[in-house]
Coordinates of C-alpha atoms in Angstrom, one line a residue:
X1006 CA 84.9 77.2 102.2
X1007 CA 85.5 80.8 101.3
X1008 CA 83.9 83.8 100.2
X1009 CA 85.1 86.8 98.2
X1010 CA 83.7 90.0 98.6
X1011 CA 84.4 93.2 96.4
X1012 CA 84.2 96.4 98.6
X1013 CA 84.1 100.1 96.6
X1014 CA 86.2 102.9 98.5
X1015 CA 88.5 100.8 100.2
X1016 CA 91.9 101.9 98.5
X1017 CA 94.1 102.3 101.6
X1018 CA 95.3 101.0 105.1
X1019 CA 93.5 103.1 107.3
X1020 CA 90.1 102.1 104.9
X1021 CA 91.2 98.2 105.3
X1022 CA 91.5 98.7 109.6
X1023 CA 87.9 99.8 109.4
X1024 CA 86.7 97.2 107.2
X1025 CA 88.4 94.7 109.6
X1026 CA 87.2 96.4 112.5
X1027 CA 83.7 96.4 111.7
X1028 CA 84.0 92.5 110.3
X1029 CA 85.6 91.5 113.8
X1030 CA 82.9 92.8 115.6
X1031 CA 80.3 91.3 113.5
X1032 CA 81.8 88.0 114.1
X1033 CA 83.3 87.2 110.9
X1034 CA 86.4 84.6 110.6
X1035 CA 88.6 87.2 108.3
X1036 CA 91.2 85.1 105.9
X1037 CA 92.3 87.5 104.3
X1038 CA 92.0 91.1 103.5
X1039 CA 93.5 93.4 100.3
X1040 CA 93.0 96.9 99.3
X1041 CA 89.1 96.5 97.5
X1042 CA 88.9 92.6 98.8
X1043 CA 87.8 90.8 101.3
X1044 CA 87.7 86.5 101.6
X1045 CA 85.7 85.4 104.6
X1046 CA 85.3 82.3 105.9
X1047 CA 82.0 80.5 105.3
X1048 CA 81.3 78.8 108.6
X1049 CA 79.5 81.4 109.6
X1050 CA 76.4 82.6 107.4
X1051 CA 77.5 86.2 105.9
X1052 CA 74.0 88.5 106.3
X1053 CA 74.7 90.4 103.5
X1054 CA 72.2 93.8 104.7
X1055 CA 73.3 93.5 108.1
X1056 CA 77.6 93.3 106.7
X1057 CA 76.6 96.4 103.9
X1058 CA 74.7 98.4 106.5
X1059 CA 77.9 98.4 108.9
X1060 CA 80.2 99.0 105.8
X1061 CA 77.8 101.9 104.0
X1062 CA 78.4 104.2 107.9
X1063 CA 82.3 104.2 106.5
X1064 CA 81.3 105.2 103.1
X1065 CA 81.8 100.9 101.9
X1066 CA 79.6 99.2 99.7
X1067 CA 80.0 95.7 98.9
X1068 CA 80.3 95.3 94.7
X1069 CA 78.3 92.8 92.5
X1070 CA 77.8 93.8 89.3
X1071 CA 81.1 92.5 87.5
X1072 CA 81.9 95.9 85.5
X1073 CA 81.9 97.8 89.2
X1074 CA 84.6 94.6 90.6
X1075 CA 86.8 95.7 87.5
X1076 CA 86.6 99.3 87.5
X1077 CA 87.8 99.3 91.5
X1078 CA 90.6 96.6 91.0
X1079 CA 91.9 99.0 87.9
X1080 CA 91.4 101.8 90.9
X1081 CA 93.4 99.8 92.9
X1082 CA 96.3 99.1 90.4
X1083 CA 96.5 102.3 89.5
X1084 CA 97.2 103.7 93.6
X1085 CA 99.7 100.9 93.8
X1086 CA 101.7 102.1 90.5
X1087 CA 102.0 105.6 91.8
X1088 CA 102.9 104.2 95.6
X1089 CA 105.3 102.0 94.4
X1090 CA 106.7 104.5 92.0
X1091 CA 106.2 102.7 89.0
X1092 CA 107.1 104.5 85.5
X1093 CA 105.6 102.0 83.4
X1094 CA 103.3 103.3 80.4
X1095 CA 99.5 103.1 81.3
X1096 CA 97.9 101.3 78.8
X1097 CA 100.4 98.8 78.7
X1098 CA 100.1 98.3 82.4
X1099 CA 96.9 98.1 82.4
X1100 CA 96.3 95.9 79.6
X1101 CA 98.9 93.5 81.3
X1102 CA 97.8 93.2 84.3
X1103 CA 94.0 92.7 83.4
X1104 CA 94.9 90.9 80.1
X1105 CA 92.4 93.4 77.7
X1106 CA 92.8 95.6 75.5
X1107 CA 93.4 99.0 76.8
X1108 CA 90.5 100.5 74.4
X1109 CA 88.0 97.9 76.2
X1110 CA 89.1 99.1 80.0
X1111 CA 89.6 102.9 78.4
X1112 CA 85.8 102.6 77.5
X1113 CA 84.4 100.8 80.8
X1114 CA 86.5 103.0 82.8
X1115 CA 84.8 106.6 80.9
X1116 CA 81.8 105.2 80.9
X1117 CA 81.6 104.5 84.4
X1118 CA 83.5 107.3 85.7
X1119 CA 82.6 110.2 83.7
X1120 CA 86.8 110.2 83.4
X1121 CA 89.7 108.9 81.7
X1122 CA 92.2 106.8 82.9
X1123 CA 94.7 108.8 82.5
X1124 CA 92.6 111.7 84.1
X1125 CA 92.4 109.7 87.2
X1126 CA 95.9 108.5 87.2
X1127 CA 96.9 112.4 87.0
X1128 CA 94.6 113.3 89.8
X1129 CA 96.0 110.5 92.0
X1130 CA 99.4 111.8 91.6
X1131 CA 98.6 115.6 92.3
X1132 CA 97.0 114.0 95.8
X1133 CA 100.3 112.7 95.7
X1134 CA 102.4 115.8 95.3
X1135 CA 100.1 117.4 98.1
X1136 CA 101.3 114.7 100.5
X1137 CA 104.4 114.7 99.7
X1138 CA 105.0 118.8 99.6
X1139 CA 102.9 118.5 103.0
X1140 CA 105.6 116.0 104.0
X1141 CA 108.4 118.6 103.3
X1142 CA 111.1 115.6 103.1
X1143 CA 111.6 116.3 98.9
X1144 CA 111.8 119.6 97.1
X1145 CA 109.9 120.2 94.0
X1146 CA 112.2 118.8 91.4
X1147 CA 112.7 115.6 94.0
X1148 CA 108.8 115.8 93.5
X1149 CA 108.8 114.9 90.0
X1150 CA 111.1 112.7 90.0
X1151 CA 109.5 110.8 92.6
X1152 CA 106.6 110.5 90.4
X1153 CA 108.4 109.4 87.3
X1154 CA 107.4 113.3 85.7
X1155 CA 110.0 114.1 82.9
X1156 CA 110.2 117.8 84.3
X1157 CA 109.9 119.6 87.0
X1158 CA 107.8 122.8 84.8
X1159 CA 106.0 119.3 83.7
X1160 CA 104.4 118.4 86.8
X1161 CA 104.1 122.5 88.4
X1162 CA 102.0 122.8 85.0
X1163 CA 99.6 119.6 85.9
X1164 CA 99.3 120.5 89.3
X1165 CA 97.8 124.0 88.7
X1166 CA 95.7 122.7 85.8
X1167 CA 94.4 120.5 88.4
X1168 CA 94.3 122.5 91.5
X1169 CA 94.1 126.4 90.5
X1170 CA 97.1 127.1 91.8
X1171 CA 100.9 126.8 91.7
X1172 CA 102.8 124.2 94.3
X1173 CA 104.7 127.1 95.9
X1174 CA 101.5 128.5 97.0
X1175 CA 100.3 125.1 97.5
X1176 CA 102.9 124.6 99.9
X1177 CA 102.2 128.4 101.5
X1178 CA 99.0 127.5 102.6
X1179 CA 99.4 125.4 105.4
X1180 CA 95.9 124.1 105.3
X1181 CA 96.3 121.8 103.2
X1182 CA 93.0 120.6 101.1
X1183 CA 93.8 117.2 100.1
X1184 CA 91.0 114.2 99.0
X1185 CA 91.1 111.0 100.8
X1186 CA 91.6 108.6 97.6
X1187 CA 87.8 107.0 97.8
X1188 CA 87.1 110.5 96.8
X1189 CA 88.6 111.2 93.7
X1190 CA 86.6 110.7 90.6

């Protein structure tokens, strides 16, 4: 017998090798483990205060309420569109993958949130950009491209709406102020 657990924040590797880490040493019998989910095995009692306090000292928290579970899975969807480069339009995506309407995850997600979803999505691409002009593998045009933007001027425009300042000076910086993406929103 099995048993799911949602977990808020984890959106990335390094996030799932400290969730493991910590489950390992608690003694838990791991089956399987995806960005935002975890499915334990039952043998073993799971002592949920003991499991959240380990988890909340990484910034975790295990996720009941049902609107919460939803809101991180569209978090997580939404990271692996931009990772795996995916052009497809948002509301459509969305509203195929969760099978409802877009205006019923638009409104959880806003309400939730204090944000759109297409605010986020635009946030987690400027992250994006940063890693990627911190990278210096891709020029700026490669960029946007990359990141399915029609334009370069497209993207430069987003960024500094978003960041206060151009890519070029961005890229000038060399300190680098990027958000890990549990932190955005």
């Amino acid at each position: 017998m099995t048993k799911t657990l949602h977990i808020k924040n984890m959106v990335c590797d390094r996030c799932k090798s400290t969730v493991i880490r910590e489950l390992n040493t608690l003694g838990y019998d791991i089956k399987s483990v995806e960005l935002g989910q975890i499915i334990l095995d039952e043998k073993k009692s799971i002592q949920n205060s003991k499991l959240e306090k380990e988890l909340k000292k990484h910034g975790f928290e295990i996720i009941q309420e049902e609107t919460e579970v939803l809101i991180e899975e569209m978090k997580i969807v939404l990271i692996k569109k931009i990772e795996n480069q995916d052009d497809a339009n948002i509301s459509s995506f969305l509203t195929k993958t969760f099978n409802k309407s877009y205006s019923a995850l638009s409104k959880v997600f806003s309400k939730t949130e204090g944000m759109t979803i297409e605010k986020y999505e635009i946030n987690l691409k400027i992250e994006k950009v940063k890693e990627l002009i911190q990278l210096g593998q891709l020029n700026f045009s490669e960029i946007a491209y990359t990141l399915n933007y029609n334009n370069s001027g497209h993207l430069a425009k987003q960024f500094k709406n978003v960041t206060g300042m151009s890519m070029t000076e961005f890229k000038n910086l060399q300190k680098w102020n990027r958000k890990s993406l549990d932190q955005i929103v």
